[in-house]
Tab-separated table of N, CA and C in Angstrom:
chain	number	residue	atom	x	y	z
A	11	MET	N	-21.841	-34.900	-77.859
A	11	MET	CA	-21.694	-33.839	-78.627
A	11	MET	C	-20.946	-34.592	-77.266
A	12	GLN	N	-21.313	-34.688	-75.786
A	12	GLN	CA	-20.785	-34.482	-74.496
A	12	GLN	C	-19.416	-36.111	-74.963
A	13	HIS	N	-19.290	-37.430	-76.711
A	13	HIS	CA	-18.869	-38.024	-77.179
A	13	HIS	C	-17.131	-37.678	-77.583
A	14	LEU	N	-17.119	-35.913	-78.104
A	14	LEU	CA	-16.408	-35.708	-78.094
A	14	LEU	C	-15.041	-34.945	-77.903
A	15	VAL	N	-16.004	-33.902	-76.818
A	15	VAL	CA	-15.742	-33.586	-75.055
A	15	VAL	C	-14.718	-34.559	-74.504
A	16	ARG	N	-14.462	-36.163	-74.517
A	16	ARG	CA	-14.415	-37.063	-73.576
A	16	ARG	C	-12.805	-37.249	-74.573
A	17	ARG	N	-13.258	-37.136	-75.457
A	17	ARG	CA	-12.176	-37.978	-76.501
A	17	ARG	C	-11.071	-36.749	-76.104
A	18	VAL	N	-11.187	-36.026	-76.130
A	18	VAL	CA	-10.082	-34.339	-75.364
A	18	VAL	C	-10.472	-34.214	-74.663
A	19	LEU	N	-10.715	-34.579	-73.885
A	19	LEU	CA	-10.136	-34.446	-71.851
A	19	LEU	C	-9.314	-35.599	-72.066
A	20	VAL	N	-10.255	-37.030	-72.390
A	20	VAL	CA	-8.413	-37.689	-71.565
A	20	VAL	C	-6.975	-36.896	-71.923
A	21	PRO	N	-6.711	-37.170	-73.054
A	21	PRO	CA	-5.557	-36.357	-73.866
A	21	PRO	C	-4.818	-35.961	-73.157
A	22	THR	N	-5.332	-35.190	-73.045
A	22	THR	CA	-5.284	-34.299	-72.414
A	22	THR	C	-4.801	-33.854	-71.163
A	23	LEU	N	-5.751	-35.017	-70.564
A	23	LEU	CA	-4.762	-35.261	-68.642
A	23	LEU	C	-4.276	-36.353	-68.664
A	24	ALA	N	-4.268	-37.094	-69.943
A	24	ALA	CA	-2.405	-37.454	-70.026
A	24	ALA	C	-0.799	-36.673	-69.409
A	25	LEU	N	-1.597	-36.013	-70.816
A	25	LEU	CA	-0.091	-35.410	-70.601
A	25	LEU	C	0.327	-33.761	-69.480
A	26	ALA	N	-1.236	-33.995	-69.110
A	26	ALA	CA	-0.684	-33.376	-66.706
A	26	ALA	C	-0.080	-34.338	-66.337
A	27	ALA	N	-0.387	-35.657	-66.141
A	27	ALA	CA	0.166	-36.456	-65.512
A	27	ALA	C	1.552	-36.322	-66.111
A	28	LEU	N	1.824	-36.756	-67.039
A	28	LEU	CA	3.450	-36.659	-67.849
A	28	LEU	C	3.813	-35.488	-67.008
A	29	THR	N	3.503	-34.903	-67.617
A	29	THR	CA	4.338	-33.669	-67.435
A	29	THR	C	4.585	-32.836	-65.773
A	30	PHE	N	3.872	-33.523	-65.029
A	30	PHE	CA	3.923	-33.344	-63.614
A	30	PHE	C	5.027	-34.434	-62.550
A	31	GLY	N	4.966	-35.777	-63.826
A	31	GLY	CA	5.723	-36.629	-63.035
A	31	GLY	C	7.643	-36.785	-63.569
A	32	ALA	N	7.237	-35.921	-65.531
A	32	ALA	CA	8.991	-35.406	-65.311
A	32	ALA	C	9.486	-34.727	-64.230
A	33	THR	N	8.931	-33.138	-64.106
A	33	THR	CA	9.088	-32.493	-63.249
A	33	THR	C	9.340	-32.457	-61.916
A	34	GLN	N	8.815	-33.491	-61.042
A	34	GLN	CA	8.811	-34.257	-60.714
A	34	GLN	C	9.977	-35.406	-60.028
A	35	ALA	N	10.314	-35.851	-61.668
A	35	ALA	CA	11.800	-36.978	-60.980
A	35	ALA	C	13.474	-35.986	-61.372
A	36	SER	N	12.884	-34.482	-61.518
A	36	SER	CA	14.101	-34.020	-62.336
A	36	SER	C	14.273	-33.222	-61.299
A	37	ALA	N	13.233	-32.597	-59.919
A	37	ALA	CA	13.897	-32.149	-58.781
A	37	ALA	C	14.192	-33.438	-57.814
A	38	VAL	N	13.590	-34.879	-57.764
A	38	VAL	CA	14.609	-35.710	-56.995
A	38	VAL	C	15.834	-35.777	-57.268
A	39	VAL	N	16.286	-35.919	-58.577
A	39	VAL	CA	17.566	-37.023	-59.208
A	39	VAL	C	18.955	-36.504	-59.549
A	40	GLY	N	18.160	-35.061	-59.947
A	40	GLY	CA	19.267	-33.790	-60.322
A	40	GLY	C	19.684	-32.276	-59.132
A	41	GLN	N	20.478	-31.923	-59.478
A	41	GLN	CA	21.159	-31.273	-58.654
A	41	GLN	C	20.989	-29.108	-59.184
A	42	PRO	N	21.084	-28.539	-58.604
A	42	PRO	CA	20.826	-26.669	-59.452
A	42	PRO	C	21.912	-26.854	-60.406
A	43	LYS	N	20.966	-26.134	-61.096
A	43	LYS	CA	21.825	-26.119	-62.811
A	43	LYS	C	23.427	-25.131	-61.991
A	44	ALA	N	24.993	-25.706	-63.159
A	44	ALA	CA	26.458	-25.063	-62.463
A	44	ALA	C	25.481	-23.573	-63.234
A	45	GLU	N	26.241	-22.691	-62.676
A	45	GLU	CA	25.825	-20.830	-62.885
A	45	GLU	C	27.081	-20.498	-63.490
A	46	LEU	N	26.824	-19.023	-64.528
A	46	LEU	CA	27.639	-18.271	-64.951
A	46	LEU	C	27.684	-16.800	-64.957
A	47	LYS	N	28.341	-16.210	-64.257
A	47	LYS	CA	27.999	-15.143	-64.370
A	47	LYS	C	29.537	-13.796	-64.773
A	48	VAL	N	29.069	-13.478	-65.584
A	48	VAL	CA	30.257	-12.153	-66.169
A	48	VAL	C	29.988	-11.184	-65.942
A	49	GLU	N	30.895	-10.379	-64.661
A	49	GLU	CA	30.459	-8.623	-65.277
A	49	GLU	C	31.863	-7.787	-65.528
A	50	GLY	N	31.860	-6.365	-66.356
A	50	GLY	CA	32.379	-6.640	-66.986
A	50	GLY	C	32.417	-4.030	-67.181
A	51	GLU	N	33.876	-3.905	-66.946
A	51	GLU	CA	33.864	-2.975	-67.597
A	51	GLU	C	35.327	-2.235	-67.250
A	52	ARG	N	35.124	-0.597	-68.641
A	52	ARG	CA	36.529	0.203	-69.433
A	52	ARG	C	37.156	0.697	-67.836
A	53	ALA	N	38.612	0.187	-68.439
A	53	ALA	CA	39.234	0.958	-66.766
A	53	ALA	C	40.544	1.388	-68.042
A	54	GLN	N	41.524	1.726	-67.658
A	54	GLN	CA	42.413	3.242	-68.488
A	54	GLN	C	43.029	1.561	-68.945
A	55	GLU	N	43.522	0.240	-67.808
A	55	GLU	CA	44.616	-0.966	-68.350
A	55	GLU	C	43.813	-2.107	-68.382
A	56	GLY	N	42.531	-2.238	-69.195
A	56	GLY	CA	41.747	-2.771	-70.415
A	56	GLY	C	40.364	-3.312	-69.481
A	57	ALA	N	40.020	-4.391	-70.145
A	57	ALA	CA	38.929	-5.057	-69.304
A	57	ALA	C	38.945	-5.403	-68.227
A	58	ASN	N	38.448	-4.655	-67.188
A	58	ASN	CA	37.916	-4.920	-65.792
A	58	ASN	C	37.825	-6.433	-66.118
A	59	LEU	N	37.312	-7.641	-65.290
A	59	LEU	CA	36.455	-8.574	-65.484
A	59	LEU	C	35.915	-9.512	-64.328
A	60	LEU	N	34.626	-9.963	-63.873
A	60	LEU	CA	35.036	-10.468	-62.350
A	60	LEU	C	34.124	-11.508	-63.423
A	61	LEU	N	34.473	-12.629	-62.502
A	61	LEU	CA	34.111	-13.882	-63.089
A	61	LEU	C	33.220	-14.759	-62.279
A	62	LYS	N	32.111	-14.939	-61.347
A	62	LYS	CA	31.607	-15.508	-60.745
A	62	LYS	C	31.092	-17.420	-60.854
A	63	GLY	N	30.579	-18.373	-59.826
A	63	GLY	CA	30.220	-19.304	-60.345
A	63	GLY	C	29.667	-20.130	-59.111
A	64	LYS	N	28.421	-21.174	-59.312
A	64	LYS	CA	28.576	-21.353	-58.141
A	64	LYS	C	26.930	-22.454	-58.408
A	65	ASN	N	27.315	-23.000	-58.097
A	65	ASN	CA	26.725	-25.154	-58.035
A	65	ASN	C	28.119	-25.681	-58.728
A	66	TRP	N	29.028	-25.658	-58.687
A	66	TRP	CA	29.786	-26.792	-59.107
A	66	TRP	C	29.636	-27.492	-57.907
A	67	PRO	N	30.517	-28.452	-59.225
A	67	PRO	CA	30.853	-29.748	-57.985
A	67	PRO	C	32.078	-29.243	-57.364
A	68	ALA	N	31.788	-30.150	-55.727
A	68	ALA	CA	32.584	-28.727	-54.275
A	68	ALA	C	34.109	-29.517	-54.577
A	69	LYS	N	35.180	-28.884	-54.110
A	69	LYS	CA	36.528	-28.919	-55.169
A	69	LYS	C	37.345	-29.387	-56.186
A	70	SER	N	36.463	-28.719	-57.696
A	70	SER	CA	36.492	-29.485	-59.266
A	70	SER	C	37.452	-28.065	-59.853
A	71	LYS	N	38.115	-28.220	-60.483
A	71	LYS	CA	38.996	-26.801	-61.156
A	71	LYS	C	37.869	-26.602	-62.998
A	72	VAL	N	37.698	-25.688	-62.548
A	72	VAL	CA	37.060	-25.637	-64.040
A	72	VAL	C	37.371	-24.236	-64.807
A	73	LYS	N	37.710	-24.179	-66.510
A	73	LYS	CA	38.429	-23.691	-67.322
A	73	LYS	C	37.512	-22.644	-68.220
A	74	ILE	N	38.425	-21.748	-67.821
A	74	ILE	CA	37.383	-20.137	-68.469
A	74	ILE	C	38.405	-19.533	-69.494
A	75	THR	N	37.209	-19.440	-70.234
A	75	THR	CA	36.947	-19.318	-71.914
A	75	THR	C	36.053	-18.607	-72.273
A	76	GLY	N	36.445	-17.475	-73.440
A	76	GLY	CA	35.801	-16.479	-74.160
A	76	GLY	C	35.861	-16.020	-75.820
A	77	THR	N	34.869	-15.893	-76.846
A	77	THR	CA	34.493	-16.205	-77.630
A	77	THR	C	35.802	-14.909	-78.012
A	78	ARG	N	36.330	-14.101	-79.256
A	78	ARG	CA	36.800	-13.070	-79.479
A	78	ARG	C	35.907	-11.878	-78.987
A	79	ALA	N	37.122	-10.998	-77.683
A	79	ALA	CA	36.359	-10.183	-77.851
A	79	ALA	C	36.611	-8.922	-79.689
A	80	PRO	N	35.366	-7.799	-79.273
A	80	PRO	CA	35.442	-6.907	-80.176
A	80	PRO	C	37.160	-6.439	-80.923
A	81	GLY	N	37.210	-6.663	-82.074
A	81	GLY	CA	38.451	-6.177	-82.411
A	81	GLY	C	39.935	-7.027	-82.129
A	82	ALA	N	39.741	-8.675	-81.864
A	82	ALA	CA	40.642	-8.922	-81.230
A	82	ALA	C	40.303	-10.350	-82.333
A	83	ARG	N	41.610	-10.621	-82.135
A	83	ARG	CA	41.367	-12.075	-83.631
A	83	ARG	C	41.076	-13.058	-83.337
A	84	ASN	N	41.586	-13.166	-82.135
A	84	ASN	CA	41.907	-15.209	-81.348
A	84	ASN	C	40.797	-14.477	-79.941
A	85	PRO	N	40.149	-15.758	-79.949
A	85	PRO	CA	39.337	-16.493	-78.752
A	85	PRO	C	39.945	-16.340	-76.962
A	86	GLN	N	40.062	-16.438	-76.409
A	86	GLN	CA	40.788	-15.552	-75.026
A	86	GLN	C	40.275	-16.537	-73.978
A	87	ASP	N	41.798	-16.935	-73.778
A	87	ASP	CA	41.598	-17.490	-71.775
A	87	ASP	C	41.906	-17.362	-71.548
A	88	PHE	N	41.158	-17.388	-69.791
A	88	PHE	CA	40.832	-17.466	-68.935
A	88	PHE	C	41.501	-18.226	-67.921
A	89	GLY	N	42.099	-19.593	-68.225
A	89	GLY	CA	42.580	-20.456	-66.889
A	89	GLY	C	41.239	-20.567	-66.339
A	90	VAL	N	42.247	-21.426	-64.738
A	90	VAL	CA	41.593	-22.643	-64.489
A	90	VAL	C	41.336	-22.450	-63.154
A	91	VAL	N	40.438	-21.982	-63.244
A	91	VAL	CA	40.227	-21.618	-61.607
A	91	VAL	C	39.387	-22.811	-60.561
A	92	GLU	N	40.386	-23.052	-59.135
A	92	GLU	CA	39.660	-24.148	-58.032
A	92	GLU	C	38.175	-23.151	-57.181
A	93	VAL	N	36.541	-24.206	-58.044
A	93	VAL	CA	35.933	-24.646	-57.162
A	93	VAL	C	36.297	-24.597	-55.508
A	94	ASP	N	35.803	-24.085	-54.631
A	94	ASP	CA	35.665	-23.458	-53.290
A	94	ASP	C	34.791	-25.497	-52.731
A	95	ASP	N	35.015	-25.216	-51.090
A	95	ASP	CA	33.269	-26.977	-51.061
A	95	ASP	C	31.849	-26.169	-50.718
A	96	LYS	N	32.326	-25.173	-51.309
A	96	LYS	CA	31.062	-25.061	-51.276
A	96	LYS	C	29.450	-24.992	-53.067
A	97	GLY	N	31.190	-25.075	-53.547
A	97	GLY	CA	31.274	-25.600	-55.333
A	97	GLY	C	30.491	-23.768	-55.796
A	98	GLU	N	31.154	-23.384	-55.307
A	98	GLU	CA	31.412	-21.684	-56.035
A	98	GLU	C	32.749	-21.310	-55.890
A	99	PHE	N	32.791	-20.369	-57.252
A	99	PHE	CA	34.027	-19.903	-57.633
A	99	PHE	C	33.723	-18.587	-57.537
A	100	SER	N	35.340	-17.272	-58.112
A	100	SER	CA	34.985	-16.158	-57.921
A	100	SER	C	36.274	-16.009	-58.575
A	101	LEU	N	36.398	-15.476	-60.375
A	101	LEU	CA	37.630	-15.016	-60.904
A	101	LEU	C	37.745	-14.087	-61.041
A	102	ARG	N	39.192	-12.885	-60.760
A	102	ARG	CA	38.960	-11.098	-61.068
A	102	ARG	C	40.361	-11.511	-61.964
A	103	LYS	N	40.293	-10.918	-62.975
A	103	LYS	CA	41.044	-10.981	-64.210
A	103	LYS	C	40.688	-8.889	-65.414
A	104	VAL	N	41.940	-8.678	-65.332
A	104	VAL	CA	42.400	-7.501	-66.168
A	104	VAL	C	42.461	-8.245	-67.713
A	105	VAL	N	42.634	-7.731	-68.433
A	105	VAL	CA	43.024	-8.381	-70.102
A	105	VAL	C	42.705	-7.238	-70.853
A	106	GLN	N	44.021	-6.752	-71.852
A	106	GLN	CA	44.400	-5.505	-72.599
A	106	GLN	C	42.705	-4.817	-73.532
A	107	CYS	N	42.548	-3.773	-73.524
A	107	CYS	CA	41.364	-2.509	-74.250
A	107	CYS	C	42.267	-4.005	-75.830
A	108	THR	N	40.869	-4.085	-76.564
A	108	THR	CA	41.133	-4.664	-77.508
A	108	THR	C	40.625	-3.454	-79.143
A	109	THR	N	39.792	-2.772	-78.982
A	109	THR	CA	39.700	-2.448	-79.965
A	109	THR	C	38.798	-0.106	-79.528
A	110	GLN	N	39.498	0.424	-80.110
A	110	GLN	CA	39.378	1.555	-80.265
A	110	GLN	C	37.823	2.007	-80.354
A	111	SER	N	37.188	1.670	-81.251
A	111	SER	CA	35.700	1.943	-81.337
A	111	SER	C	34.368	1.140	-80.954
A	112	MET	N	33.705	2.766	-80.297
A	112	MET	CA	33.150	2.672	-79.523
A	112	MET	C	31.304	1.721	-79.997
A	113	ASP	N	31.730	1.850	-81.267
A	113	ASP	CA	30.379	1.023	-81.527
A	113	ASP	C	30.538	-0.543	-82.286
A	114	GLU	N	31.695	-0.787	-82.244
A	114	GLU	CA	32.370	-1.895	-81.957
A	114	GLU	C	32.176	-2.910	-80.303
A	115	GLY	N	32.388	-1.957	-79.634
A	115	GLY	CA	32.038	-3.098	-77.653
A	115	GLY	C	30.799	-3.021	-77.972
A	116	THR	N	29.338	-1.869	-78.079
A	116	THR	CA	28.267	-2.146	-78.513
A	116	THR	C	27.997	-2.760	-78.995
A	117	THR	N	28.360	-2.565	-80.203
A	117	THR	CA	27.145	-4.098	-80.915
A	117	THR	C	27.827	-5.203	-81.482
A	118	GLU	N	29.291	-5.994	-80.531
A	118	GLU	CA	29.535	-7.479	-80.081
A	118	GLU	C	28.943	-7.638	-78.887
A	119	SER	N	29.305	-8.771	-78.492
A	119	SER	CA	29.605	-8.846	-77.107
A	119	SER	C	29.878	-10.485	-77.194
A	120	VAL	N	30.606	-10.136	-76.208
A	120	VAL	CA	31.831	-12.201	-75.302
A	120	VAL	C	31.091	-12.897	-74.771
A	121	THR	N	31.037	-14.469	-75.488
A	121	THR	CA	30.227	-15.303	-75.038
A	121	THR	C	31.467	-15.776	-74.568
A	122	PHE	N	31.175	-16.323	-72.282
A	122	PHE	CA	32.492	-17.038	-71.686
A	122	PHE	C	31.628	-18.211	-71.702
A	123	THR	N	32.281	-19.450	-71.324
A	123	THR	CA	32.205	-20.234	-70.723
A	123	THR	C	33.394	-21.152	-70.191
A	124	ALA	N	32.528	-21.903	-69.142
A	124	ALA	CA	33.447	-22.558	-67.655
A	124	ALA	C	32.688	-24.103	-67.735
A	125	ALA	N	33.927	-24.185	-68.323
A	125	ALA	CA	33.728	-26.246	-68.293
A	125	ALA	C	34.069	-26.555	-67.101
A	126	GLU	N	34.148	-27.310	-66.122
A	126	GLU	CA	34.469	-28.561	-65.466
A	126	GLU	C	35.406	-29.443	-66.165
A	127	GLU	N	35.922	-29.903	-65.773
A	127	GLU	CA	37.357	-30.506	-66.094
A	127	GLU	C	37.372	-32.076	-66.714
A	128	THR	N	36.317	-32.616	-64.915
A	128	THR	CA	36.052	-34.041	-65.675
A	128	THR	C	34.920	-34.407	-65.156
A	129	SER	N	33.964	-33.813	-64.952
A	129	SER	CA	32.901	-33.951	-65.346
A	129	SER	C	32.251	-33.568	-67.109
A	130	GLY	N	32.440	-32.287	-67.799
A	130	GLY	CA	32.098	-32.526	-68.740
A	130	GLY	C	30.449	-30.896	-67.730
A	131	ILE	N	30.619	-30.609	-67.322
A	131	ILE	CA	30.075	-29.620	-67.081
A	131	ILE	C	29.899	-28.042	-67.185
A	132	LYS	N	29.062	-27.629	-68.066
A	132	LYS	CA	29.694	-26.377	-68.854
A	132	LYS	C	28.468	-25.156	-68.943
A	133	ALA	N	28.874	-24.007	-68.364
A	133	ALA	CA	28.014	-22.960	-68.152
A	133	ALA	C	28.393	-21.788	-68.473
A	134	THR	N	27.434	-20.964	-70.058
A	134	THR	CA	27.622	-19.590	-70.478
A	134	THR	C	27.026	-18.501	-70.086
A	135	ALA	N	27.409	-17.163	-70.063
A	135	ALA	CA	27.503	-16.363	-69.825
A	135	ALA	C	28.076	-15.770	-71.122
A	136	LYS	N	26.538	-14.017	-70.887
A	136	LYS	CA	27.225	-12.911	-72.746
A	136	LYS	C	28.244	-11.804	-71.812
A	137	SER	N	28.355	-11.070	-71.985
A	137	SER	CA	28.631	-9.757	-72.623
A	137	SER	C	29.104	-8.820	-73.379
A	138	SER	N	28.075	-7.313	-72.941
A	138	SER	CA	28.826	-6.728	-73.417
A	138	SER	C	29.843	-6.794	-74.691
A	139	GLY	N	30.237	-6.038	-75.398
A	139	GLY	CA	31.605	-5.398	-75.446
A	139	GLY	C	32.316	-4.785	-75.865
A	140	ALA	N	31.538	-3.543	-74.557
A	140	ALA	CA	31.671	-2.437	-74.743
A	140	ALA	C	33.100	-2.472	-73.151
A	141	PRO	N	33.696	-3.659	-72.257
A	141	PRO	CA	35.057	-2.938	-71.545
A	141	PRO	C	36.121	-3.296	-72.634
A	142	TRP	N	36.217	-4.318	-73.073
A	142	TRP	CA	37.100	-3.745	-74.541
A	142	TRP	C	37.163	-3.006	-75.060
A	143	VAL	N	36.893	-1.661	-75.023
A	143	VAL	CA	37.297	-0.497	-75.571
A	143	VAL	C	37.817	0.507	-75.458
A	144	CYS	N	38.618	0.493	-76.159
A	144	CYS	CA	40.144	1.511	-74.846
A	144	CYS	C	39.430	2.524	-74.677
A	145	MET	N	39.905	3.708	-73.088
A	145	MET	CA	39.385	4.363	-72.804
A	145	MET	C	40.884	6.117	-73.240
């Protein structure tokens, strides 16, 4: 019985050591992952959006796009935003409403993508389709 325990224990310890080593190496080499957050609300003028990013390369340019909004025919282009010295950005956009249906707004979502122009670093965020429902 002791022989069986020894065979199971050795591979488990080796796996734990490899996992720890990989975690330690990524913490030393990498920097925090780029982030994108989206807040949206319905307004008389359309979807009122606030897009925020952090942990981006300082002074870089980030292109922001979105999948098709509920009731729309095409994907969305929110343009390019400049990242500040701290690696952060904030962009406020108001876009037209695209549907009269609250059902569409609550069952569909919009995925936003932020992509840094030179390095190819990307981040995504998802939002409910409700802000695109006309009031």
